[in-house]
Tab-separated table of C-alpha atoms and ligand atoms in Angstrom:
chain	number	residue	atom	x	y	z
T	1	MET	CA	-0.116	0.343	-0.250
T	2	THR	CA	1.371	3.763	-0.552
T	3	ARG	CA	1.446	5.458	2.250
T	4	LEU	CA	-1.845	7.926	0.483
T	5	SER	CA	-3.414	5.166	0.383
T	6	SER	CA	-2.792	3.400	3.781
T	7	ARG	CA	-3.546	6.954	4.979
T	8	LEU	CA	-6.936	6.267	3.262
T	9	ALA	CA	-7.106	3.304	4.667
T	10	GLY	CA	-7.155	4.633	8.468
T	11	LEU	CA	-9.280	7.873	7.874
T	12	VAL	CA	-12.177	5.028	6.559
T	13	SER	CA	-11.833	2.328	9.818
T	14	GLY	CA	-12.175	5.259	11.976
T	15	LEU	CA	-14.526	6.728	10.537
T	16	LEU	CA	-16.582	3.066	10.396
T	17	LEU	CA	-16.042	2.694	14.409
T	18	ALA	CA	-16.804	6.667	14.557
T	19	THR	CA	-20.595	5.826	12.756
T	20	GLY	CA	-20.829	2.035	14.428
T	21	GLY	CA	-20.358	0.810	11.154
T	22	GLY	CA	-23.868	1.899	10.238
T	23	LEU	CA	-25.250	0.706	12.914
T	24	PRO	CA	-27.322	2.604	15.994
T	25	ALA	CA	-24.013	4.404	18.325
T	26	ARG	CA	-26.098	4.093	21.631
T	27	ALA	CA	-28.319	1.998	22.859
T	28	GLU	CA	-31.786	4.138	23.335
T	29	VAL	CA	-33.277	5.533	26.650
T	30	PRO	CA	-35.684	2.396	28.368
T	31	VAL	CA	-38.756	3.274	29.154
T	32	GLN	CA	-39.615	2.116	32.277
T	33	ALA	CA	-43.262	0.615	33.952
T	34	TYR	CA	-45.755	1.930	36.390
T	35	GLU	CA	-48.660	1.013	38.325
T	36	VAL	CA	-51.307	4.095	39.826
T	37	VAL	CA	-51.333	3.375	43.405
T	38	ARG	CA	-53.973	5.623	44.013
T	39	ALA	CA	-55.552	9.519	43.334
T	40	TYR	CA	-56.131	11.727	45.339
T	41	PRO	CA	-57.750	15.537	44.895
T	42	HIS	CA	-55.674	18.553	43.152
T	43	ASP	CA	-56.940	21.545	43.216
T	44	LYS	CA	-58.043	22.766	39.788
T	45	THR	CA	-56.904	26.228	39.549
T	46	ALA	CA	-52.753	25.461	40.948
T	47	PHE	CA	-50.691	25.784	37.913
T	48	THR	CA	-48.348	23.764	39.782
T	49	GLU	CA	-45.089	24.665	38.977
T	50	GLY	CA	-43.316	22.996	42.437
T	51	LEU	CA	-44.091	19.925	44.487
T	52	PHE	CA	-42.593	18.471	46.971
T	53	PHE	CA	-43.906	15.907	50.415
T	54	HIS	CA	-41.302	16.574	53.548
T	55	ASP	CA	-42.230	15.213	57.165
T	56	GLY	CA	-45.929	13.918	56.241
T	57	ALA	CA	-46.552	17.496	54.284
T	58	LEU	CA	-46.932	17.730	50.788
T	59	TYR	CA	-46.332	21.381	49.640
T	60	GLU	CA	-47.151	23.147	46.102
T	61	SER	CA	-46.323	26.221	44.143
T	62	THR	CA	-47.620	27.618	41.554
T	63	GLY	CA	-47.411	30.206	38.437
T	64	LEU	CA	-49.758	32.636	36.859
T	65	TYR	CA	-51.611	35.336	38.359
T	66	PRO	CA	-51.028	35.952	41.464
T	67	SER	CA	-48.865	32.580	42.292
T	68	PHE	CA	-48.685	31.404	45.933
T	69	ILE	CA	-46.763	29.007	47.893
T	70	ARG	CA	-49.374	26.462	49.984
T	71	GLN	CA	-49.344	23.271	52.201
T	72	VAL	CA	-51.775	20.961	51.084
T	73	GLN	CA	-53.402	18.478	52.972
T	74	LEU	CA	-52.677	15.374	50.481
T	75	GLU	CA	-55.715	12.987	50.951
T	76	THR	CA	-58.118	15.679	50.690
T	77	GLY	CA	-55.930	18.914	48.456
T	78	GLU	CA	-57.447	20.845	51.199
T	79	VAL	CA	-55.191	24.243	51.563
T	80	VAL	CA	-53.376	24.159	55.094
T	81	ARG	CA	-51.104	26.850	54.764
T	82	GLN	CA	-51.225	29.377	51.652
T	83	ARG	CA	-48.919	33.192	50.874
T	84	ASP	CA	-49.069	35.231	47.718
T	85	LEU	CA	-46.429	35.932	46.139
T	86	PRO	CA	-46.802	40.318	44.974
T	87	THR	CA	-49.192	40.303	41.663
T	88	VAL	CA	-45.848	41.196	39.659
T	89	TYR	CA	-44.369	37.496	40.222
T	90	PHE	CA	-45.069	34.165	38.527
T	91	GLY	CA	-43.819	31.698	40.685
T	92	GLU	CA	-42.244	28.345	39.717
T	93	GLY	CA	-40.263	25.667	41.380
T	94	MET	CA	-40.161	25.543	45.018
T	95	THR	CA	-37.923	22.868	48.109
T	96	THR	CA	-37.119	22.890	51.464
T	97	LEU	CA	-33.602	22.833	53.049
T	98	ASN	CA	-32.875	23.496	56.772
T	99	GLY	CA	-36.285	24.703	57.885
T	100	LYS	CA	-36.117	26.892	54.962
T	101	LEU	CA	-38.330	27.081	52.206
T	102	TYR	CA	-36.266	28.190	48.693
T	103	SER	CA	-39.247	29.431	45.562
T	104	LEU	CA	-38.517	30.380	42.133
T	105	THR	CA	-39.727	33.010	39.562
T	106	TRP	CA	-40.581	32.143	35.645
T	107	ARG	CA	-39.286	35.641	34.079
T	108	ASN	CA	-38.798	37.703	37.772
T	109	HIS	CA	-34.791	36.520	38.296
T	110	ILE	CA	-35.764	36.528	41.944
T	111	GLY	CA	-35.926	33.604	44.088
T	112	PHE	CA	-37.547	33.687	47.961
T	113	ILE	CA	-36.303	32.344	50.874
T	114	TRP	CA	-39.170	31.335	53.788
T	115	LYS	CA	-39.281	30.059	57.123
T	116	LEU	CA	-40.851	26.608	56.443
T	117	ASP	CA	-43.059	26.210	59.528
T	118	ASP	CA	-45.129	29.613	58.765
T	119	PHE	CA	-44.215	30.860	55.922
T	120	SER	CA	-42.692	34.275	57.073
T	121	PRO	CA	-40.098	35.681	54.513
T	122	LEU	CA	-36.192	35.502	55.089
T	123	GLY	CA	-35.223	37.292	52.314
T	124	GLY	CA	-34.194	36.759	48.661
T	125	PHE	CA	-31.756	36.393	45.894
T	126	SER	CA	-31.292	36.420	42.174
T	127	TYR	CA	-29.936	34.822	39.305
T	128	PRO	CA	-29.632	35.031	35.681
T	129	GLY	CA	-31.445	33.339	32.965
T	130	GLU	CA	-35.239	32.192	34.106
T	131	GLY	CA	-35.791	29.855	37.194
T	132	TRP	CA	-38.569	26.655	36.629
T	133	ALA	CA	-37.772	24.451	39.100
T	134	LEU	CA	-35.854	23.702	42.700
T	135	THR	CA	-35.134	19.998	44.444
T	136	THR	CA	-32.248	19.133	46.896
T	137	ASP	CA	-29.726	16.755	47.319
T	138	GLY	CA	-29.592	17.664	51.214
T	139	ARG	CA	-26.479	19.185	50.521
T	140	ARG	CA	-27.357	21.671	47.493
T	141	LEU	CA	-30.070	23.020	45.841
T	142	ILE	CA	-30.401	21.947	42.365
T	143	MET	CA	-33.036	24.253	39.758
T	144	SER	CA	-33.422	23.846	36.590
T	145	ASP	CA	-34.233	26.955	34.239
T	146	GLY	CA	-35.844	24.859	30.669
T	147	THR	CA	-32.883	24.494	29.156
T	148	ASP	CA	-30.666	20.890	29.367
T	149	GLN	CA	-29.034	22.377	32.376
T	150	LEU	CA	-28.659	21.425	35.858
T	151	ARG	CA	-26.957	23.987	38.277
T	152	PHE	CA	-26.170	23.718	41.421
T	153	LEU	CA	-26.200	26.115	44.297
T	154	ASP	CA	-25.383	26.827	47.543
T	155	PRO	CA	-28.009	26.901	50.015
T	156	ASP	CA	-26.489	29.472	52.267
T	157	THR	CA	-24.583	31.803	49.275
T	158	LEU	CA	-27.260	31.187	46.179
T	159	ALA	CA	-24.115	30.672	44.084
T	160	GLU	CA	-23.951	28.495	42.027
T	161	THR	CA	-21.493	26.049	42.563
T	162	GLY	CA	-21.693	23.574	39.462
T	163	ARG	CA	-24.041	22.684	36.606
T	164	VAL	CA	-24.682	20.048	34.670
T	165	SER	CA	-26.211	18.844	31.306
T	166	VAL	CA	-28.876	16.379	30.499
T	167	THR	CA	-28.584	14.062	27.248
T	168	ALA	CA	-30.640	11.839	26.147
T	169	ASP	CA	-29.369	9.193	23.346
T	170	GLY	CA	-26.059	11.672	23.852
T	171	GLU	CA	-28.444	14.933	22.489
T	172	PRO	CA	-29.106	17.298	24.912
T	173	LEU	CA	-32.240	17.309	26.465
T	174	ASP	CA	-33.412	20.703	27.148
T	175	GLN	CA	-37.314	22.403	28.640
T	176	ILE	CA	-35.983	20.461	31.702
T	177	ASN	CA	-38.900	21.252	34.810
T	178	GLU	CA	-40.151	20.054	38.097
T	179	LEU	CA	-37.175	18.506	39.377
T	180	GLU	CA	-37.336	15.798	42.646
T	181	TRP	CA	-34.343	13.869	43.998
T	182	ILE	CA	-34.907	10.501	44.400
T	183	ASP	CA	-31.995	7.833	46.135
T	184	GLY	CA	-29.465	10.532	44.142
T	185	GLU	CA	-31.503	10.252	40.905
T	186	VAL	CA	-33.043	13.681	39.802
T	187	PHE	CA	-36.499	13.182	38.026
T	188	ALA	CA	-37.271	15.364	35.889
T	189	ASN	CA	-40.621	16.741	34.322
T	190	LEU	CA	-39.878	18.480	30.454
T	191	TRP	CA	-42.481	21.079	29.210
T	192	GLN	CA	-44.912	19.639	27.362
T	193	ASP	CA	-43.592	16.558	27.412
T	194	ASN	CA	-45.651	13.488	28.919
T	195	ARG	CA	-42.677	11.904	30.127
T	196	ILE	CA	-40.093	12.457	33.428
T	197	ALA	CA	-36.845	12.006	33.465
T	198	ARG	CA	-34.580	10.049	35.482
T	199	ILE	CA	-31.410	11.783	35.305
T	200	ASP	CA	-27.400	10.673	36.922
T	201	PRO	CA	-26.505	14.175	38.217
T	202	GLU	CA	-23.318	14.065	37.978
T	203	THR	CA	-23.041	13.162	34.874
T	204	GLY	CA	-26.362	14.594	33.379
T	205	VAL	CA	-27.122	10.819	31.276
T	206	VAL	CA	-30.682	9.914	31.444
T	207	LYS	CA	-31.428	6.802	32.486
T	208	ALA	CA	-34.703	6.129	32.032
T	209	PHE	CA	-38.081	7.194	31.053
T	210	ILE	CA	-40.948	6.936	32.720
T	211	ASP	CA	-44.333	7.324	30.131
T	212	LEU	CA	-46.914	8.949	31.531
T	213	THR	CA	-49.575	9.991	28.827
T	214	ALA	CA	-51.997	8.057	30.042
T	215	LEU	CA	-52.521	9.663	33.670
T	216	VAL	CA	-52.816	13.295	31.437
T	217	PRO	CA	-56.906	14.547	32.232
T	218	GLN	CA	-59.252	14.423	29.029
T	219	ASP	CA	-61.071	17.321	30.478
T	220	ALA	CA	-62.605	19.068	28.094
T	221	GLY	CA	-61.742	22.604	30.244
T	222	LEU	CA	-57.673	21.619	30.394
T	223	ASP	CA	-55.318	23.586	27.079
T	224	PRO	CA	-53.110	20.805	26.331
T	225	ASN	CA	-50.582	23.162	25.509
T	226	ASP	CA	-50.034	24.397	29.578
T	227	ASP	CA	-51.637	21.907	31.337
T	228	VAL	CA	-48.889	19.985	31.139
T	229	LEU	CA	-47.817	17.307	33.467
T	230	ASN	CA	-45.641	19.065	36.001
T	231	GLY	CA	-45.051	18.561	39.784
T	232	ILE	CA	-42.858	15.314	41.191
T	233	ALA	CA	-43.214	14.935	45.025
T	234	TRP	CA	-41.311	12.337	47.122
T	235	ASP	CA	-42.422	11.204	50.376
T	236	ALA	CA	-38.994	9.572	51.686
T	237	GLY	CA	-40.572	8.107	54.806
T	238	GLY	CA	-43.143	5.643	52.786
T	239	LYS	CA	-41.685	5.259	49.502
T	240	ARG	CA	-44.523	6.939	47.741
T	241	LEU	CA	-43.887	8.365	44.616
T	242	PHE	CA	-46.797	11.616	43.414
T	243	VAL	CA	-47.293	13.156	40.784
T	244	THR	CA	-49.757	15.613	39.035
T	245	GLY	CA	-49.807	18.824	36.183
T	246	LYS	CA	-50.894	22.145	36.045
T	247	ARG	CA	-54.294	22.425	36.495
T	248	TRP	CA	-55.181	18.554	36.890
T	249	PRO	CA	-58.203	17.720	39.014
T	250	GLN	CA	-56.044	14.914	40.492
T	251	LEU	CA	-52.735	13.741	41.389
T	252	PHE	CA	-51.297	10.403	41.859
T	253	GLU	CA	-49.347	7.593	43.433
T	254	ILE	CA	-47.371	5.887	40.999
T	255	LYS	CA	-45.086	2.300	41.386
T	256	LEU	CA	-42.115	1.784	39.097
T	257	ARG	CA	-41.629	-0.738	38.083
B	301	DDQ	N1	-43.196	27.043	32.338
B	301	DDQ	O1	-43.347	26.635	33.653
B	301	DDQ	C1	-42.792	26.373	31.624
B	301	DDQ	C2	-41.466	27.619	33.169
B	301	DDQ	C3	-43.688	28.482	32.150
B	301	DDQ	C4	-44.259	28.039	31.655
B	301	DDQ	C5	-46.048	29.469	30.793
B	301	DDQ	C6	-46.819	28.985	30.530
B	301	DDQ	C7	-48.137	30.683	31.108
B	301	DDQ	C8	-49.092	29.879	30.553
B	301	DDQ	C9	-50.045	31.461	30.467
B	301	DDQ	C10	-51.096	31.002	29.821
B	301	DDQ	C11	-52.261	29.976	30.760
B	301	DDQ	C12	-53.590	30.870	30.700
B	302	CA	CA1	-40.511	18.159	43.342
């Protein structure tokens, strides 16, 4: 072989390797099955942006105007405690850490800190970009902003300490919305998508999807573009997983298989 043709041969075999010889280069993300354990009532006016379960209680934050943060009675959907945001703010995700509630706004670049006990205001913080959702690994806050990025925030300074890009099948996965930390993984809603992604927080790799299309309410009053699946809460003590959507009439406990 001449020098040129051996170089060409090397290039061709390299290309074949890179493309897997024409076969799909990566395995598809598996879709995980689930079953519905129970359905609970959910306030049809709640435009759910944040949802979590803490110490036996369910908490929810909403968007639209006025937006609010509230504690909800799981079994009845009744409001236990509520605080409205000033009407200029479109509320987004919320989480709790060390007795504090942290809540975001959509395009106001402002977050609020509240006392978990009584919802009294403790302060605020600002961030670049949009605010979509919050969860926590017990050490850091984890924030989504509508892109493929998950930001890690220091809960005391609110400074960003790192971020990871979320990928599915090697491609960036954006529109990451409501979040939930569950046993070392981040479960995430994807805006206007009926799937939840299970994300490895170290690498951003999506390990599985859960397709909840069957739970989407068929109510005539709901807008399929706005009233989308959003809201994941994990009862760590009781190992119960809750999901709902914006203005959905029900909240579901589901069990993964
Ligand atoms: N976000 O939650 C995905 C971040 C924003 C959703 C904003 C949807 C606005 C809908 C307003 C019209 C509802 C009647
Ligand atoms: Ca959540």
